[in-house]
Tab-separated table of C-alpha atoms in Angstrom:
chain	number	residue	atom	x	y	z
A	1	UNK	CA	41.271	-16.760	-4.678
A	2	UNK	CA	38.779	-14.440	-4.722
A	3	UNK	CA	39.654	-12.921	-8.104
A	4	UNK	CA	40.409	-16.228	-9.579
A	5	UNK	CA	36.413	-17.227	-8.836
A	6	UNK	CA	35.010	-13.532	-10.229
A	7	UNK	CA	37.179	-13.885	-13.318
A	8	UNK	CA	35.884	-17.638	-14.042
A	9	UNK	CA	32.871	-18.011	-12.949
A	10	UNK	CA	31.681	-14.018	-12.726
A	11	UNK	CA	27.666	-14.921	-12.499
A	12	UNK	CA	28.135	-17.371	-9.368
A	13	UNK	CA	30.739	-15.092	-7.567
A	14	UNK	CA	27.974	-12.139	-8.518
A	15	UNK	CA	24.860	-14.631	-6.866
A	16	UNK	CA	26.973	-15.959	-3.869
A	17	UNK	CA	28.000	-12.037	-2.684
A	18	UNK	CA	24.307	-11.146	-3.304
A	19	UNK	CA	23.765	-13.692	-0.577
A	20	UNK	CA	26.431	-12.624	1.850
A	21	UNK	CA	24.986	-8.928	0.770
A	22	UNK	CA	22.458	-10.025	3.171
A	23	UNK	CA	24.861	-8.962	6.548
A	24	UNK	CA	26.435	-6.335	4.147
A	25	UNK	CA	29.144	-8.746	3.312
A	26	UNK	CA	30.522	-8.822	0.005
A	27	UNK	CA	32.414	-11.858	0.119
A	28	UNK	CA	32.249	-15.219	-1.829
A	29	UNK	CA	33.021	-17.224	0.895
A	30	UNK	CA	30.395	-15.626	3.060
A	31	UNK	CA	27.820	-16.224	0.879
A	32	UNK	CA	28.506	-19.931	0.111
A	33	UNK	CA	28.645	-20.287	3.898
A	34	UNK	CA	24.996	-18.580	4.103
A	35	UNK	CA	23.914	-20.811	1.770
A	36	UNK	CA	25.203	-24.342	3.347
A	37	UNK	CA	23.337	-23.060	6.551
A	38	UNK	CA	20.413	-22.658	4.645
A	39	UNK	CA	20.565	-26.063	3.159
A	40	UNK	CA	21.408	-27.405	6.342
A	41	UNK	CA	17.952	-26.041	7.593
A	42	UNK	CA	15.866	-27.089	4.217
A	43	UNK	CA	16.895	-27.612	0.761
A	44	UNK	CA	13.800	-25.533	0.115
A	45	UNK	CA	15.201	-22.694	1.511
A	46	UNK	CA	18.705	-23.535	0.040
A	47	UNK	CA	17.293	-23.312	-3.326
A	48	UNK	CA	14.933	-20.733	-2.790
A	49	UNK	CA	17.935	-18.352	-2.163
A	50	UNK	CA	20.467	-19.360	-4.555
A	51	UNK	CA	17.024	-18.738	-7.017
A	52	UNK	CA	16.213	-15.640	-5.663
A	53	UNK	CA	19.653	-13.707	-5.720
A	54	UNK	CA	20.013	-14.986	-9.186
A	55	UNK	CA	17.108	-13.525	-10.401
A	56	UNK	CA	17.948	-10.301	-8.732
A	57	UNK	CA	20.915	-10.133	-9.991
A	58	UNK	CA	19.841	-11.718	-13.932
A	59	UNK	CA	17.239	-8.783	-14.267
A	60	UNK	CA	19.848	-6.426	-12.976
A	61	UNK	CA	21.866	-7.433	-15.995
A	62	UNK	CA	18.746	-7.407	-18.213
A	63	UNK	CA	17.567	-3.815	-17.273
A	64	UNK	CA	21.554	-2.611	-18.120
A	65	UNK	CA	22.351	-1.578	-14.207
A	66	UNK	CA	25.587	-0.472	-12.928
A	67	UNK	CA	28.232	-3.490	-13.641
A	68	UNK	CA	30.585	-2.587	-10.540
A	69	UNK	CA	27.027	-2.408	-8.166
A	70	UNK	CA	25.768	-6.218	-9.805
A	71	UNK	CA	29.279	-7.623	-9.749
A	72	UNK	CA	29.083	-6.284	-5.285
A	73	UNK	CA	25.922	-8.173	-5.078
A	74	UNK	CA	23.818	-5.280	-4.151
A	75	UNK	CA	20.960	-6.742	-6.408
A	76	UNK	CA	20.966	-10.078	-4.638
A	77	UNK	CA	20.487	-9.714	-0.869
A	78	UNK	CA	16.886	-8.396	-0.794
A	79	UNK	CA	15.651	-11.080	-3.502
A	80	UNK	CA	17.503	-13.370	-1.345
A	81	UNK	CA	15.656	-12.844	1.466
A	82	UNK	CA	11.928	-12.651	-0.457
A	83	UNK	CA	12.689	-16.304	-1.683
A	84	UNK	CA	13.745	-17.564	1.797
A	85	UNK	CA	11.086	-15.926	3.472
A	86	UNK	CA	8.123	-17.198	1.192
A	87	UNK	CA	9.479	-20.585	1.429
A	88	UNK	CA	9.702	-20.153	5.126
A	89	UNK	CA	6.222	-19.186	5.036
A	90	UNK	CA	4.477	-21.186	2.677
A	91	UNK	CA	4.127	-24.815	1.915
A	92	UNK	CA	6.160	-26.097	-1.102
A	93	UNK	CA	3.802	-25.371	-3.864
A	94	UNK	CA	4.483	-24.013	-7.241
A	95	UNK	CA	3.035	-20.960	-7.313
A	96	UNK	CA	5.642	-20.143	-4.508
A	97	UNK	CA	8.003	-20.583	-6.711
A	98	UNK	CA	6.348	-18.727	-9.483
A	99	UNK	CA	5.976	-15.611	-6.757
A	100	UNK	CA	10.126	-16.290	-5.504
A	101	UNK	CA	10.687	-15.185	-9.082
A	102	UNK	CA	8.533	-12.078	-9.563
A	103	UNK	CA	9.055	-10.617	-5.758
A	104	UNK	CA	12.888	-11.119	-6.718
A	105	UNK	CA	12.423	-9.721	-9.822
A	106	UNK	CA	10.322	-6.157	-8.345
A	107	UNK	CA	13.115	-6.702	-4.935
A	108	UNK	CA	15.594	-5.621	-7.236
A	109	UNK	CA	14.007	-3.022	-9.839
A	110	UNK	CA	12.924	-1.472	-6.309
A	111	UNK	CA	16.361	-1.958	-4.697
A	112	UNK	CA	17.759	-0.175	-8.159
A	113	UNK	CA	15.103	3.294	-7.159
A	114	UNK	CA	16.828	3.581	-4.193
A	115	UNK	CA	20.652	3.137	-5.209
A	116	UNK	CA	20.185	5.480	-7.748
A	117	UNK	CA	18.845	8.164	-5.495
A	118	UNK	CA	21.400	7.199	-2.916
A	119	UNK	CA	18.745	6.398	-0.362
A	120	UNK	CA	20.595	3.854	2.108
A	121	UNK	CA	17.316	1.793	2.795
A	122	UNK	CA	18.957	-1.514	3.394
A	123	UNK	CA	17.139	-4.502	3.470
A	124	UNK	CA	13.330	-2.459	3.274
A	125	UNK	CA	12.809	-3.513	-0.731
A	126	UNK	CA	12.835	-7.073	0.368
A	127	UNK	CA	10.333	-5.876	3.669
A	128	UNK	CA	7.815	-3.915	1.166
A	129	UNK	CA	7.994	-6.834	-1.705
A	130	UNK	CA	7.447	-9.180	1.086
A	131	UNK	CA	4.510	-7.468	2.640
A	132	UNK	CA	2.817	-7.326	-0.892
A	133	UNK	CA	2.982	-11.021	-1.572
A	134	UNK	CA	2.421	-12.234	1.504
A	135	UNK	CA	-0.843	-10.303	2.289
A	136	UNK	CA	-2.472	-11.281	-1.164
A	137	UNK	CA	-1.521	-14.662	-0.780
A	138	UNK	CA	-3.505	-14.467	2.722
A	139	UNK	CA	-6.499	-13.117	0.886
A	140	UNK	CA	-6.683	-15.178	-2.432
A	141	UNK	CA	-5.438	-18.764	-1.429
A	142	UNK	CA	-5.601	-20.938	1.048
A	143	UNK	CA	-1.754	-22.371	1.051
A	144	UNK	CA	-0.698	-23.813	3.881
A	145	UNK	CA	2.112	-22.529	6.220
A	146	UNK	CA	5.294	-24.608	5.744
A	147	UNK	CA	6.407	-27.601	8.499
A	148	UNK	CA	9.664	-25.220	9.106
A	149	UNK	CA	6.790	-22.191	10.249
A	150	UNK	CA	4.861	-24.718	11.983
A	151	UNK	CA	7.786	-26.323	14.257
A	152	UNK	CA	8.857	-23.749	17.049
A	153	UNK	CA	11.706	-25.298	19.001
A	154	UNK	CA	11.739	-25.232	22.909
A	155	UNK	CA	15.093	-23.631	23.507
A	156	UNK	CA	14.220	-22.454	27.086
A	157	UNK	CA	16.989	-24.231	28.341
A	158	UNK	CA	20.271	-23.420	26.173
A	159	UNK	CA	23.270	-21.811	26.912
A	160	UNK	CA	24.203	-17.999	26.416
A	161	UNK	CA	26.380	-18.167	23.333
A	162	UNK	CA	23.885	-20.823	21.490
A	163	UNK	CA	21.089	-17.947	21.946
A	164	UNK	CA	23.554	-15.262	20.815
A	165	UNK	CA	24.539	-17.075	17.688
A	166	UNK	CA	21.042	-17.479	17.134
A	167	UNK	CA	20.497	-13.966	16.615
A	168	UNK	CA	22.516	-14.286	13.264
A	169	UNK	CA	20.645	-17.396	12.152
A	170	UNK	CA	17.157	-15.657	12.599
A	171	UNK	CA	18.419	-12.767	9.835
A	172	UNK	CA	17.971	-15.061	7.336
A	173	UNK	CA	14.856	-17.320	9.263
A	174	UNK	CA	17.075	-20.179	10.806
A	175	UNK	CA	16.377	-21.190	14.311
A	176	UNK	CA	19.438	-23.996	14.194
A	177	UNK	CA	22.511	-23.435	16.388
A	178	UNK	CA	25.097	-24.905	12.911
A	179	UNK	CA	22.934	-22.360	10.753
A	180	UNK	CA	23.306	-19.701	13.375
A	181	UNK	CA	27.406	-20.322	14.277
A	182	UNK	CA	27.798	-20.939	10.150
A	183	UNK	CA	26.516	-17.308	9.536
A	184	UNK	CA	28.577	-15.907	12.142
A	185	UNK	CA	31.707	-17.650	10.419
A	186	UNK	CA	30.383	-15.980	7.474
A	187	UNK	CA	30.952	-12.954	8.608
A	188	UNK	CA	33.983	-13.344	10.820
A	189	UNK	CA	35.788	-14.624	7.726
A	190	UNK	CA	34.945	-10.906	6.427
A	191	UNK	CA	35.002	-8.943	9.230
A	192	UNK	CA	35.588	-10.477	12.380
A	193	UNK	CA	35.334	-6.563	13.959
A	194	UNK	CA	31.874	-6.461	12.427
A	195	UNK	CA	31.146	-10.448	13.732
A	196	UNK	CA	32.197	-9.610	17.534
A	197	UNK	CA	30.004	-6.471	17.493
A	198	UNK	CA	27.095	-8.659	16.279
A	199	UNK	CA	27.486	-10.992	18.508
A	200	UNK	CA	27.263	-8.722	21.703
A	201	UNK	CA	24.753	-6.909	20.060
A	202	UNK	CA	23.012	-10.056	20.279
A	203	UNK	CA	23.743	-10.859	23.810
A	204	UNK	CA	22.617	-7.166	25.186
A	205	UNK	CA	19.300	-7.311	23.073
A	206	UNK	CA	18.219	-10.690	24.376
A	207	UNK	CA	19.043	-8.895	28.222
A	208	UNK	CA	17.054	-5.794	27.142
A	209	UNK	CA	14.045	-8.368	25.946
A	210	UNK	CA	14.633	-10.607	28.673
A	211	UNK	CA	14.545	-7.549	31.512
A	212	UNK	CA	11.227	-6.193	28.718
A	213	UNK	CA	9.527	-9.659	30.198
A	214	UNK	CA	9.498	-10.975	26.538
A	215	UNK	CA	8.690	-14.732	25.878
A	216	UNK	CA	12.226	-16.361	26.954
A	217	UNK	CA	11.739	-19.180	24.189
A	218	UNK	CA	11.797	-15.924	21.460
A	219	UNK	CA	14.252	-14.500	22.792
A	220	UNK	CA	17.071	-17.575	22.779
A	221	UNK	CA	15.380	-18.545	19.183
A	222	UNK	CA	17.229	-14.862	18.535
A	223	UNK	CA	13.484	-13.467	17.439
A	224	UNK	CA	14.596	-9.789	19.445
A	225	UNK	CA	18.464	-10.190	18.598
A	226	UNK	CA	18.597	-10.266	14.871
A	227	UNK	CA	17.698	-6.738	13.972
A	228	UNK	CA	19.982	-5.823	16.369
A	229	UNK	CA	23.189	-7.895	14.535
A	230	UNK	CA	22.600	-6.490	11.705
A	231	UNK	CA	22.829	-2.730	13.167
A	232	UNK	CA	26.065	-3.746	14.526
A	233	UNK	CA	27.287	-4.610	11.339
A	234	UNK	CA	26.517	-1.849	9.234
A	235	UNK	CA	28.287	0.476	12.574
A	236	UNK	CA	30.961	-1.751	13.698
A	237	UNK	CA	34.383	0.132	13.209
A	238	UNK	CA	38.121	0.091	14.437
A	239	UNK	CA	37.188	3.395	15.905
A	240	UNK	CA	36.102	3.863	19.543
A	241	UNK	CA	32.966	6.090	18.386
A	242	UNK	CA	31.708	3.035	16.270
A	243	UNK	CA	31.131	1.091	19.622
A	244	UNK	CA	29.022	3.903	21.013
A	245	UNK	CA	26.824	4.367	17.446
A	246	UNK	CA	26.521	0.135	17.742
A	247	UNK	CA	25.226	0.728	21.428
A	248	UNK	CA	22.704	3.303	20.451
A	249	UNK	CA	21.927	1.496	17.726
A	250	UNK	CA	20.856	-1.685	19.046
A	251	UNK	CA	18.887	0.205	21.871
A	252	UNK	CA	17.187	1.647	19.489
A	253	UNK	CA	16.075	-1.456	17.502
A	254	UNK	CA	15.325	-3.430	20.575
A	255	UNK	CA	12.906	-0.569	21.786
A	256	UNK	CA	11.268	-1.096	18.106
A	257	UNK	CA	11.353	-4.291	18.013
A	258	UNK	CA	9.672	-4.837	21.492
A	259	UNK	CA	7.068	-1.830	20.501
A	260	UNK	CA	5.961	-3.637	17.078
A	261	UNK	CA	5.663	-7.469	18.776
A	262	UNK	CA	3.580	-6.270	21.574
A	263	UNK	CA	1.754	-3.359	19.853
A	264	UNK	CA	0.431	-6.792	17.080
A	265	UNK	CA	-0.578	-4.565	14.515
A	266	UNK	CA	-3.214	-6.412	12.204
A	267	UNK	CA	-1.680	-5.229	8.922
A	268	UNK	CA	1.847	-6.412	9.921
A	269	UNK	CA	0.352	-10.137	10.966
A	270	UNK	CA	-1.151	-10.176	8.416
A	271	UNK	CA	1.665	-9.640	6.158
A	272	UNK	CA	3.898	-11.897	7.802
A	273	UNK	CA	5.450	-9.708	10.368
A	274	UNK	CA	8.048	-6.838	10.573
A	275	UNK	CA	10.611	-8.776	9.367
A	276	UNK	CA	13.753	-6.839	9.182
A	277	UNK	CA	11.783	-3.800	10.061
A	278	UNK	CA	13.292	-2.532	13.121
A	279	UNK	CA	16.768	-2.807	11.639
A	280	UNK	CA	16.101	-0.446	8.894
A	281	UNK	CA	14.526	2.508	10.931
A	282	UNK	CA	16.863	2.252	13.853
A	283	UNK	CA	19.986	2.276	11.254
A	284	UNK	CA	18.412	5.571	9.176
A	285	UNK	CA	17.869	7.403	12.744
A	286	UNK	CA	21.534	6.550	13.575
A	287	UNK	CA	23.020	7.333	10.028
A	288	UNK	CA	22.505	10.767	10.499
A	289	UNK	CA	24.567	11.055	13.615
A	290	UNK	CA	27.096	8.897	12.179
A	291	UNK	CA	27.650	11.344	9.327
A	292	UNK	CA	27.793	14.621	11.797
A	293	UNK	CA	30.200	12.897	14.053
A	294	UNK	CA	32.618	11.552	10.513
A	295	UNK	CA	32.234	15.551	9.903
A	296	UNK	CA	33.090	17.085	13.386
A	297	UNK	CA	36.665	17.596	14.048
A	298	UNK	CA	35.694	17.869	17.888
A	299	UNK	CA	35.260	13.647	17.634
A	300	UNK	CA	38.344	13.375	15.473
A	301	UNK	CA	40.239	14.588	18.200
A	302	UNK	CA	38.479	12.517	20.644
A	303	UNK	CA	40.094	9.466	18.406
A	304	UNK	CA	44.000	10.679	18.535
């Protein structure tokens, strides 16, 4: 079915894996499943990321970039994330909209400098673009932040899994249980190895925050879990060293994560936050153990 979509309609089946290219997912499905959580949250955001990974993935096309990286979506996820995270930010105006296109269009010429060079930097175009609008718009205009900023739900109360599944609704700013469980299904429908791993990556950062004395509202919103899902993705494996890279992983990211909230560094505020911050250095201080292990034979072994 898959193949029937990418032959027929190639430019939606290239947008729709740029937005399941958010959780490394390059999968149609996944991506239209992202993107009914998002318009389950606000149509804003809906649009703002079907907008935003077509962009990326439209001047990918104009500037002549590899066909087989475009047609994997790796041009969409980042813009993806700039437009859902200035409409998350910002009250519906136009120049949002006007800045959705141009941080999706630099999101993906930037994405492009680091594919070429085969730096794995993840989701950090999309951080750095995001940074850059954000902080101007803080100290040119006066826009508003949006109602969906403004509202912080009290979820002191919920159960376990509704917190963990929150962790993979807050990747892509959702604080809703559906958006949360819909992303997960996302996944699992890809790789339910890499959607198990996320979730208990989720559940053991939200017991590392909660034993950290974080805010317990934050911490069931998934606001300390969702770096850590998306380090479980990127390590989750069949093998039994993937579980232990995951583990060290997340650790990692939580330890970040907590450092960075509670250190509130003024240029970060100011820029909206860290974002997806602690995700990207905890994954490129694990990568490089990841690659000595693949290249020991001592840990192939280990595996028999």
């Amino acid at each position: 079915m898959n193949k029937i979509i990418e032959q027929k309609f190639p430019l939606a089946s290239e947008v729709l894996k740029g937005v399941g290219q958010i959780m490394l997912q390059e999968n149609i499905y996944t991506g239209l499943l992202f993107t009914i959580g998002l318009f389950a949250g606000s149509a804003s955001m809906g649009i703002a990321v079907l907008l935003a990974s077509l962009t990326g993935t439209l001047t990918a096309k104009v500037l002549k970039y590899d066909k087989e990286e475009i047609k994997m979506g790796l041009y969409g996820f980042s813009p993806s994330l700039v437009g859902v995270a200035l409409v998350f930010l910002f009250k519906n105006e136009v120049i949002i909209w006007l800045l959705v296109i141009l941080g999706s269009i630099a999101a993906a010429m930037l994405q492009h400098f680091f594919i070429k060079r085969k730096i794995p930097v993840f989701t950090f175009p999309f951080i750095f673009v995001t940074w850059i609008i954000v902080s101007l718009l803080h100290h040119f205009s006066n826009i508003p932040p949006s109602p969906e900023y403004l509202t912080v739900p009290d979820l002191t109360d919920i159960d376990a899994f509704s917190s963990e599944v929150n962790g993979f609704g807050e990747v892509i700013f959702q604080a809703s249980i559906w958006a949360g469980l819909l992303f997960f299904i996302g996944v699992y429908i890809n790789s339910p190895i890499a959607a198990l791993y996320g979730l208990m990556a989720s559940a053991i950062s939200s017991a590392l925050s909660f034993h950290g004395h974080e805010p317990i509202n934050e911490i069931h919103m998934g606001l300390f879990s969702f770096n850590a899902v998306l380090c479980a993705i990127v390590f989750a494996g069949n093998k039994k060293i993937d579980g232990a890279l995951v583990l060290i992983s997340v650790v990692i990211c939580v330890i970040i994560n907590i450092g960075l909230v509670n250190a509130k560094i003024e240029i970060l505020q100011n820029a909206g936050g860290a974002f997806t911050l602690p995700f990207v250095l905890a994954t490129c201080l694990v990568l490089p153990l990841k690659n000595y292990i693949s290249r020991n034979d001592f840990f192939a072994k280990l595996e028999d």
